Amino acid sequence: IVKKFKKRVSLKYYKNYPALGLSGNWNRLLGLSNAKYVMFLHNDDFITQKNFFYKLNKIIQIQKFPDIVSVATNIIKKNEQKKHITSFLRFFLHKFNSYILRRNFIGPMSSVIIKNQNLPKFNLKLRWLIDVEFLYKLRKRNWIFTDELIVNSEYNTPHSQHRKNFI
Protein backbone atom coordinates (compact mmCIF):
# COMPACT_ATOMS: atom_id res chain seq x y z
CA ILE A 1 0.00 0.00 0.00
CA VAL A 2 2.82 2.41 0.87
CA LYS A 3 4.50 1.87 -2.51
CA LYS A 4 1.20 2.46 -4.34
CA PHE A 5 0.59 5.89 -2.78
CA LYS A 6 4.13 7.08 -2.07
CA LYS A 7 4.33 9.09 -5.31
CA ARG A 8 1.09 10.97 -4.55
CA VAL A 9 1.40 11.68 -0.83
CA SER A 10 4.08 11.88 1.83
CA LEU A 11 3.64 8.55 3.55
CA LYS A 12 5.78 6.67 6.05
CA TYR A 13 5.22 3.16 7.35
CA TYR A 14 6.63 1.77 10.59
CA LYS A 15 6.21 -1.73 11.98
CA ASN A 16 6.86 -2.37 15.64
CA TYR A 17 8.93 -5.38 16.68
CA PRO A 18 7.74 -6.56 19.11
CA ALA A 19 4.13 -5.35 18.96
CA LEU A 20 3.48 -2.42 21.30
CA GLY A 21 -0.28 -2.72 21.68
CA LEU A 22 -2.74 0.03 20.78
CA SER A 23 -1.56 2.63 23.33
CA GLY A 24 2.09 1.91 22.58
CA ASN A 25 1.49 2.20 18.82
CA TRP A 26 -0.29 5.54 19.19
CA ASN A 27 2.39 6.88 21.54
CA ARG A 28 5.09 5.85 19.06
CA LEU A 29 3.16 7.55 16.23
CA LEU A 30 3.02 10.78 18.22
CA GLY A 31 6.74 10.51 18.96
CA LEU A 32 7.64 9.98 15.29
CA SER A 33 5.28 12.55 13.78
CA ASN A 34 6.55 15.96 12.78
CA ALA A 35 3.24 17.05 11.22
CA LYS A 36 1.28 20.03 12.54
CA TYR A 37 -1.82 17.85 13.02
CA VAL A 38 -2.29 14.11 13.54
CA MET A 39 -5.19 11.82 12.70
CA PHE A 40 -5.54 8.21 13.82
CA LEU A 41 -7.07 6.00 11.12
CA HIS A 42 -7.77 2.57 12.54
CA ASN A 43 -8.16 -0.59 10.46
CA ASP A 44 -11.97 -0.26 10.48
CA ASP A 45 -12.06 3.46 9.56
CA PHE A 46 -11.91 4.94 6.09
CA ILE A 47 -12.43 8.20 4.19
CA THR A 48 -14.42 8.38 0.96
CA GLN A 49 -15.14 12.09 0.80
CA LYS A 50 -13.39 13.77 -2.11
CA ASN A 51 -10.93 16.49 -1.11
CA PHE A 52 -11.27 15.56 2.58
CA PHE A 53 -7.82 16.85 3.56
CA TYR A 54 -8.09 19.96 1.38
CA LYS A 55 -11.39 20.85 3.11
CA LEU A 56 -9.92 20.01 6.50
CA ASN A 57 -7.00 22.35 5.85
CA LYS A 58 -9.41 25.15 4.87
CA ILE A 59 -11.45 24.65 8.05
CA ILE A 60 -8.28 24.73 10.16
CA GLN A 61 -7.17 27.99 8.54
CA ILE A 62 -10.59 29.67 8.78
CA GLN A 63 -10.91 28.65 12.43
CA LYS A 64 -7.43 30.07 13.17
CA PHE A 65 -5.65 26.76 13.79
CA PRO A 66 -7.68 25.13 16.59
CA ASP A 67 -6.17 22.47 18.84
CA ILE A 68 -8.76 19.86 17.85
CA VAL A 69 -11.13 19.40 14.93
CA SER A 70 -13.89 16.85 15.46
CA VAL A 71 -15.63 15.64 12.29
CA ALA A 72 -18.85 13.68 11.78
CA THR A 73 -18.74 9.88 11.68
CA ASN A 74 -20.78 7.56 9.51
CA ILE A 75 -21.12 4.45 11.70
CA ILE A 76 -21.68 1.25 9.72
CA LYS A 77 -23.11 -1.83 11.44
CA LYS A 78 -24.05 -4.78 9.25
CA ASN A 79 -26.66 -3.40 6.82
CA GLU A 80 -27.37 -0.09 8.50
CA GLN A 81 -25.63 3.27 8.62
CA LYS A 82 -26.00 5.99 11.19
CA LYS A 83 -24.43 9.45 11.18
CA HIS A 84 -22.86 10.43 14.47
CA ILE A 85 -23.54 14.20 14.52
CA THR A 86 -20.75 16.26 16.04
CA SER A 87 -22.44 19.68 16.18
CA PHE A 88 -25.02 18.32 18.63
CA LEU A 89 -22.20 17.07 20.88
CA ARG A 90 -20.56 20.49 21.05
CA PHE A 91 -23.00 21.47 23.79
CA PHE A 92 -22.02 18.54 26.01
CA LEU A 93 -18.29 19.10 25.69
CA HIS A 94 -18.45 22.81 26.50
CA LYS A 95 -21.08 22.68 29.25
CA PHE A 96 -20.34 19.30 30.81
CA ASN A 97 -16.79 18.41 29.81
CA SER A 98 -16.60 15.57 32.32
CA TYR A 99 -19.47 13.92 30.39
CA ILE A 100 -16.82 12.55 28.04
CA LEU A 101 -15.94 10.03 30.78
CA ARG A 102 -19.45 8.50 30.81
CA ARG A 103 -19.09 7.06 27.33
CA ASN A 104 -17.30 7.75 24.10
CA PHE A 105 -19.71 10.30 22.68
CA ILE A 106 -17.04 11.90 20.46
CA GLY A 107 -16.75 8.87 18.17
CA PRO A 108 -13.72 6.91 16.98
CA MET A 109 -10.25 8.47 17.18
CA SER A 110 -10.32 8.85 13.39
CA SER A 111 -13.00 11.54 13.81
CA VAL A 112 -10.62 13.73 15.84
CA ILE A 113 -7.78 15.63 14.19
CA ILE A 114 -5.39 16.96 16.84
CA LYS A 115 -2.74 19.66 16.77
CA ASN A 116 0.57 17.89 17.38
CA GLN A 117 1.71 20.14 20.20
CA ASN A 118 2.24 19.27 23.88
CA LEU A 119 0.10 16.15 23.67
CA PRO A 120 -0.28 13.78 26.62
CA LYS A 121 0.66 10.12 26.28
CA PHE A 122 -1.90 7.36 25.87
CA ASN A 123 -2.19 5.34 29.06
CA LEU A 124 -0.33 2.02 28.61
CA LYS A 125 -2.19 0.46 31.55
CA LEU A 126 -5.64 0.79 29.95
CA ARG A 127 -7.12 -1.84 27.63
CA TRP A 128 -10.50 -0.15 27.14
CA LEU A 129 -11.43 3.52 26.91
CA ILE A 130 -7.88 4.45 25.92
CA ASP A 131 -9.22 7.12 23.56
CA VAL A 132 -11.77 8.46 26.06
CA GLU A 133 -9.10 8.95 28.73
CA PHE A 134 -6.79 10.65 26.20
CA LEU A 135 -9.55 12.98 24.94
CA TYR A 136 -10.56 13.79 28.50
CA LYS A 137 -7.05 15.17 29.05
CA LEU A 138 -7.63 17.45 26.01
CA ARG A 139 -11.12 18.60 27.02
CA LYS A 140 -10.09 22.19 27.91
CA ARG A 141 -8.31 22.88 24.62
CA ASN A 142 -9.68 24.87 21.68
CA TRP A 143 -12.00 22.26 20.16
CA ILE A 144 -14.14 22.84 17.07
CA PHE A 145 -16.80 20.62 15.53
CA THR A 146 -17.82 20.33 11.90
CA ASP A 147 -20.39 18.26 10.07
CA GLU A 148 -18.86 19.16 6.68
CA LEU A 149 -16.36 16.32 6.90
CA ILE A 150 -17.22 12.66 7.46
CA VAL A 151 -15.14 9.65 8.46
CA ASN A 152 -16.61 6.16 8.00
CA SER A 153 -16.23 3.62 10.78
CA GLU A 154 -17.27 -0.04 10.61
CA TYR A 155 -18.34 -2.10 13.62
CA ASN A 156 -18.38 -5.90 13.41
CA THR A 157 -18.72 -5.99 9.62
CA PRO A 158 -16.59 -7.53 6.87
CA HIS A 159 -14.55 -4.55 5.70
CA SER A 160 -14.50 -5.19 1.98
CA GLN A 161 -18.27 -5.63 1.74
CA HIS A 162 -19.08 -2.06 2.81
CA ARG A 163 -16.04 -0.31 1.39
CA LYS A 164 -16.98 -1.48 -2.10
CA ASN A 165 -20.30 0.33 -1.70
CA PHE A 166 -18.54 3.61 -0.94
CA ILE A 167 -15.60 3.54 -3.33
PDB file of C-alpha atoms in Angstrom:
ATOM      1  CA  ILE A   1       0.000   0.000   0.000  1.00  0.00           C
ATOM      2  CA  VAL A   2       2.823   2.412   0.871  1.00  0.00           C
ATOM      3  CA  LYS A   3       4.497   1.874  -2.512  1.00  0.00           C
ATOM      4  CA  LYS A   4       1.199   2.456  -4.342  1.00  0.00           C
ATOM      5  CA  PHE A   5       0.590   5.889  -2.780  1.00  0.00           C
ATOM      6  CA  LYS A   6       4.132   7.085  -2.074  1.00  0.00           C
ATOM      7  CA  LYS A   7       4.332   9.090  -5.311  1.00  0.00           C
ATOM      8  CA  ARG A   8       1.092  10.974  -4.554  1.00  0.00           C
ATOM      9  CA  VAL A   9       1.403  11.680  -0.825  1.00  0.00           C
ATOM     10  CA  SER A  10       4.079  11.878   1.828  1.00  0.00           C
ATOM     11  CA  LEU A  11       3.639   8.547   3.552  1.00  0.00           C
ATOM     12  CA  LYS A  12       5.785   6.674   6.053  1.00  0.00           C
ATOM     13  CA  TYR A  13       5.223   3.163   7.351  1.00  0.00           C
ATOM     14  CA  TYR A  14       6.628   1.769  10.589  1.00  0.00           C
ATOM     15  CA  LYS A  15       6.208  -1.729  11.980  1.00  0.00           C
ATOM     16  CA  ASN A  16       6.856  -2.373  15.635  1.00  0.00           C
ATOM     17  CA  TYR A  17       8.926  -5.378  16.680  1.00  0.00           C
ATOM     18  CA  PRO A  18       7.737  -6.558  19.111  1.00  0.00           C
ATOM     19  CA  ALA A  19       4.128  -5.354  18.961  1.00  0.00           C
ATOM     20  CA  LEU A  20       3.484  -2.424  21.304  1.00  0.00           C
ATOM     21  CA  GLY A  21      -0.277  -2.719  21.680  1.00  0.00           C
ATOM     22  CA  LEU A  22      -2.738   0.031  20.781  1.00  0.00           C
ATOM     23  CA  SER A  23      -1.564   2.630  23.331  1.00  0.00           C
ATOM     24  CA  GLY A  24       2.092   1.911  22.577  1.00  0.00           C
ATOM     25  CA  ASN A  25       1.488   2.204  18.820  1.00  0.00           C
ATOM     26  CA  TRP A  26      -0.295   5.537  19.194  1.00  0.00           C
ATOM     27  CA  ASN A  27       2.394   6.879  21.540  1.00  0.00           C
ATOM     28  CA  ARG A  28       5.089   5.852  19.056  1.00  0.00           C
ATOM     29  CA  LEU A  29       3.158   7.548  16.231  1.00  0.00           C
ATOM     30  CA  LEU A  30       3.020  10.781  18.224  1.00  0.00           C
ATOM     31  CA  GLY A  31       6.738  10.511  18.957  1.00  0.00           C
ATOM     32  CA  LEU A  32       7.638   9.983  15.291  1.00  0.00           C
ATOM     33  CA  SER A  33       5.278  12.547  13.784  1.00  0.00           C
ATOM     34  CA  ASN A  34       6.548  15.958  12.777  1.00  0.00           C
ATOM     35  CA  ALA A  35       3.235  17.049  11.216  1.00  0.00           C
ATOM     36  CA  LYS A  36       1.280  20.032  12.541  1.00  0.00           C
ATOM     37  CA  TYR A  37      -1.818  17.847  13.016  1.00  0.00           C
ATOM     38  CA  VAL A  38      -2.289  14.112  13.543  1.00  0.00           C
ATOM     39  CA  MET A  39      -5.185  11.817  12.699  1.00  0.00           C
ATOM     40  CA  PHE A  40      -5.539   8.209  13.825  1.00  0.00           C
ATOM     41  CA  LEU A  41      -7.074   6.000  11.124  1.00  0.00           C
ATOM     42  CA  HIS A  42      -7.773   2.571  12.542  1.00  0.00           C
ATOM     43  CA  ASN A  43      -8.157  -0.591  10.458  1.00  0.00           C
ATOM     44  CA  ASP A  44     -11.975  -0.261  10.480  1.00  0.00           C
ATOM     45  CA  ASP A  45     -12.058   3.462   9.564  1.00  0.00           C
ATOM     46  CA  PHE A  46     -11.912   4.938   6.086  1.00  0.00           C
ATOM     47  CA  ILE A  47     -12.426   8.201   4.189  1.00  0.00           C
ATOM     48  CA  THR A  48     -14.417   8.375   0.964  1.00  0.00           C
ATOM     49  CA  GLN A  49     -15.143  12.087   0.797  1.00  0.00           C
ATOM     50  CA  LYS A  50     -13.388  13.769  -2.112  1.00  0.00           C
ATOM     51  CA  ASN A  51     -10.928  16.494  -1.107  1.00  0.00           C
ATOM     52  CA  PHE A  52     -11.270  15.563   2.575  1.00  0.00           C
ATOM     53  CA  PHE A  53      -7.825  16.845   3.558  1.00  0.00           C
ATOM     54  CA  TYR A  54      -8.095  19.963   1.377  1.00  0.00           C
ATOM     55  CA  LYS A  55     -11.393  20.846   3.107  1.00  0.00           C
ATOM     56  CA  LEU A  56      -9.922  20.010   6.497  1.00  0.00           C
ATOM     57  CA  ASN A  57      -6.996  22.345   5.853  1.00  0.00           C
ATOM     58  CA  LYS A  58      -9.408  25.148   4.865  1.00  0.00           C
ATOM     59  CA  ILE A  59     -11.451  24.652   8.049  1.00  0.00           C
ATOM     60  CA  ILE A  60      -8.281  24.727  10.163  1.00  0.00           C
ATOM     61  CA  GLN A  61      -7.170  27.989   8.535  1.00  0.00           C
ATOM     62  CA  ILE A  62     -10.586  29.665   8.775  1.00  0.00           C
ATOM     63  CA  GLN A  63     -10.912  28.653  12.432  1.00  0.00           C
ATOM     64  CA  LYS A  64      -7.430  30.065  13.166  1.00  0.00           C
ATOM     65  CA  PHE A  65      -5.655  26.762  13.795  1.00  0.00           C
ATOM     66  CA  PRO A  66      -7.679  25.135  16.591  1.00  0.00           C
ATOM     67  CA  ASP A  67      -6.165  22.474  18.844  1.00  0.00           C
ATOM     68  CA  ILE A  68      -8.758  19.858  17.855  1.00  0.00           C
ATOM     69  CA  VAL A  69     -11.135  19.400  14.928  1.00  0.00           C
ATOM     70  CA  SER A  70     -13.890  16.854  15.456  1.00  0.00           C
ATOM     71  CA  VAL A  71     -15.633  15.635  12.294  1.00  0.00           C
ATOM     72  CA  ALA A  72     -18.846  13.678  11.781  1.00  0.00           C
ATOM     73  CA  THR A  73     -18.736   9.885  11.682  1.00  0.00           C
ATOM     74  CA  ASN A  74     -20.775   7.556   9.510  1.00  0.00           C
ATOM     75  CA  ILE A  75     -21.120   4.449  11.700  1.00  0.00           C
ATOM     76  CA  ILE A  76     -21.680   1.251   9.715  1.00  0.00           C
ATOM     77  CA  LYS A  77     -23.110  -1.832  11.439  1.00  0.00           C
ATOM     78  CA  LYS A  78     -24.046  -4.783   9.252  1.00  0.00           C
ATOM     79  CA  ASN A  79     -26.665  -3.398   6.822  1.00  0.00           C
ATOM     80  CA  GLU A  80     -27.375  -0.088   8.502  1.00  0.00           C
ATOM     81  CA  GLN A  81     -25.626   3.265   8.621  1.00  0.00           C
ATOM     82  CA  LYS A  82     -26.004   5.992  11.195  1.00  0.00           C
ATOM     83  CA  LYS A  83     -24.433   9.445  11.182  1.00  0.00           C
ATOM     84  CA  HIS A  84     -22.863  10.430  14.474  1.00  0.00           C
ATOM     85  CA  ILE A  85     -23.538  14.196  14.523  1.00  0.00           C
ATOM     86  CA  THR A  86     -20.755  16.262  16.043  1.00  0.00           C
ATOM     87  CA  SER A  87     -22.439  19.680  16.183  1.00  0.00           C
ATOM     88  CA  PHE A  88     -25.016  18.318  18.633  1.00  0.00           C
ATOM     89  CA  LEU A  89     -22.203  17.068  20.876  1.00  0.00           C
ATOM     90  CA  ARG A  90     -20.560  20.491  21.047  1.00  0.00           C
ATOM     91  CA  PHE A  91     -23.002  21.469  23.789  1.00  0.00           C
ATOM     92  CA  PHE A  92     -22.015  18.537  26.013  1.00  0.00           C
ATOM     93  CA  LEU A  93     -18.287  19.096  25.690  1.00  0.00           C
ATOM     94  CA  HIS A  94     -18.452  22.811  26.501  1.00  0.00           C
ATOM     95  CA  LYS A  95     -21.078  22.677  29.251  1.00  0.00           C
ATOM     96  CA  PHE A  96     -20.342  19.302  30.815  1.00  0.00           C
ATOM     97  CA  ASN A  97     -16.790  18.410  29.813  1.00  0.00           C
ATOM     98  CA  SER A  98     -16.605  15.566  32.323  1.00  0.00           C
ATOM     99  CA  TYR A  99     -19.469  13.921  30.387  1.00  0.00           C
ATOM    100  CA  ILE A 100     -16.824  12.547  28.041  1.00  0.00           C
ATOM    101  CA  LEU A 101     -15.942  10.030  30.781  1.00  0.00           C
ATOM    102  CA  ARG A 102     -19.446   8.500  30.812  1.00  0.00           C
ATOM    103  CA  ARG A 103     -19.087   7.060  27.328  1.00  0.00           C
ATOM    104  CA  ASN A 104     -17.302   7.753  24.095  1.00  0.00           C
ATOM    105  CA  PHE A 105     -19.714  10.300  22.676  1.00  0.00           C
ATOM    106  CA  ILE A 106     -17.042  11.899  20.458  1.00  0.00           C
ATOM    107  CA  GLY A 107     -16.747   8.869  18.174  1.00  0.00           C
ATOM    108  CA  PRO A 108     -13.721   6.911  16.980  1.00  0.00           C
ATOM    109  CA  MET A 109     -10.249   8.467  17.175  1.00  0.00           C
ATOM    110  CA  SER A 110     -10.323   8.853  13.389  1.00  0.00           C
ATOM    111  CA  SER A 111     -12.998  11.544  13.812  1.00  0.00           C
ATOM    112  CA  VAL A 112     -10.623  13.731  15.838  1.00  0.00           C
ATOM    113  CA  ILE A 113      -7.779  15.632  14.185  1.00  0.00           C
ATOM    114  CA  ILE A 114      -5.394  16.963  16.836  1.00  0.00           C
ATOM    115  CA  LYS A 115      -2.739  19.660  16.768  1.00  0.00           C
ATOM    116  CA  ASN A 116       0.568  17.890  17.377  1.00  0.00           C
ATOM    117  CA  GLN A 117       1.706  20.142  20.199  1.00  0.00           C
ATOM    118  CA  ASN A 118       2.236  19.268  23.876  1.00  0.00           C
ATOM    119  CA  LEU A 119       0.100  16.151  23.673  1.00  0.00           C
ATOM    120  CA  PRO A 120      -0.275  13.782  26.621  1.00  0.00           C
ATOM    121  CA  LYS A 121       0.659  10.115  26.279  1.00  0.00           C
ATOM    122  CA  PHE A 122      -1.899   7.364  25.870  1.00  0.00           C
ATOM    123  CA  ASN A 123      -2.189   5.343  29.059  1.00  0.00           C
ATOM    124  CA  LEU A 124      -0.329   2.018  28.609  1.00  0.00           C
ATOM    125  CA  LYS A 125      -2.193   0.463  31.549  1.00  0.00           C
ATOM    126  CA  LEU A 126      -5.635   0.789  29.950  1.00  0.00           C
ATOM    127  CA  ARG A 127      -7.117  -1.839  27.631  1.00  0.00           C
ATOM    128  CA  TRP A 128     -10.504  -0.146  27.144  1.00  0.00           C
ATOM    129  CA  LEU A 129     -11.429   3.524  26.910  1.00  0.00           C
ATOM    130  CA  ILE A 130      -7.880   4.454  25.920  1.00  0.00           C
ATOM    131  CA  ASP A 131      -9.220   7.120  23.563  1.00  0.00           C
ATOM    132  CA  VAL A 132     -11.771   8.461  26.060  1.00  0.00           C
ATOM    133  CA  GLU A 133      -9.104   8.950  28.732  1.00  0.00           C
ATOM    134  CA  PHE A 134      -6.793  10.653  26.200  1.00  0.00           C
ATOM    135  CA  LEU A 135      -9.546  12.985  24.939  1.00  0.00           C
ATOM    136  CA  TYR A 136     -10.556  13.795  28.501  1.00  0.00           C
ATOM    137  CA  LYS A 137      -7.050  15.174  29.047  1.00  0.00           C
ATOM    138  CA  LEU A 138      -7.626  17.448  26.014  1.00  0.00           C
ATOM    139  CA  ARG A 139     -11.124  18.604  27.015  1.00  0.00           C
ATOM    140  CA  LYS A 140     -10.086  22.193  27.913  1.00  0.00           C
ATOM    141  CA  ARG A 141      -8.307  22.876  24.617  1.00  0.00           C
ATOM    142  CA  ASN A 142      -9.678  24.865  21.684  1.00  0.00           C
ATOM    143  CA  TRP A 143     -11.995  22.259  20.165  1.00  0.00           C
ATOM    144  CA  ILE A 144     -14.138  22.838  17.070  1.00  0.00           C
ATOM    145  CA  PHE A 145     -16.798  20.619  15.528  1.00  0.00           C
ATOM    146  CA  THR A 146     -17.816  20.326  11.897  1.00  0.00           C
ATOM    147  CA  ASP A 147     -20.394  18.256  10.070  1.00  0.00           C
ATOM    148  CA  GLU A 148     -18.860  19.162   6.683  1.00  0.00           C
ATOM    149  CA  LEU A 149     -16.361  16.316   6.899  1.00  0.00           C
ATOM    150  CA  ILE A 150     -17.219  12.660   7.457  1.00  0.00           C
ATOM    151  CA  VAL A 151     -15.137   9.646   8.457  1.00  0.00           C
ATOM    152  CA  ASN A 152     -16.609   6.159   8.005  1.00  0.00           C
ATOM    153  CA  SER A 153     -16.226   3.617  10.785  1.00  0.00           C
ATOM    154  CA  GLU A 154     -17.265  -0.042  10.614  1.00  0.00           C
ATOM    155  CA  TYR A 155     -18.342  -2.096  13.615  1.00  0.00           C
ATOM    156  CA  ASN A 156     -18.384  -5.898  13.406  1.00  0.00           C
ATOM    157  CA  THR A 157     -18.719  -5.987   9.624  1.00  0.00           C
ATOM    158  CA  PRO A 158     -16.590  -7.534   6.869  1.00  0.00           C
ATOM    159  CA  HIS A 159     -14.550  -4.550   5.700  1.00  0.00           C
ATOM    160  CA  SER A 160     -14.498  -5.190   1.982  1.00  0.00           C
ATOM    161  CA  GLN A 161     -18.270  -5.632   1.744  1.00  0.00           C
ATOM    162  CA  HIS A 162     -19.082  -2.059   2.806  1.00  0.00           C
ATOM    163  CA  ARG A 163     -16.036  -0.310   1.392  1.00  0.00           C
ATOM    164  CA  LYS A 164     -16.982  -1.479  -2.101  1.00  0.00           C
ATOM    165  CA  ASN A 165     -20.302   0.333  -1.705  1.00  0.00           C
ATOM    166  CA  PHE A 166     -18.544   3.612  -0.944  1.00  0.00           C
ATOM    167  CA  ILE A 167     -15.601   3.542  -3.331  1.00  0.00           C
TER     168      ILE A 167
END
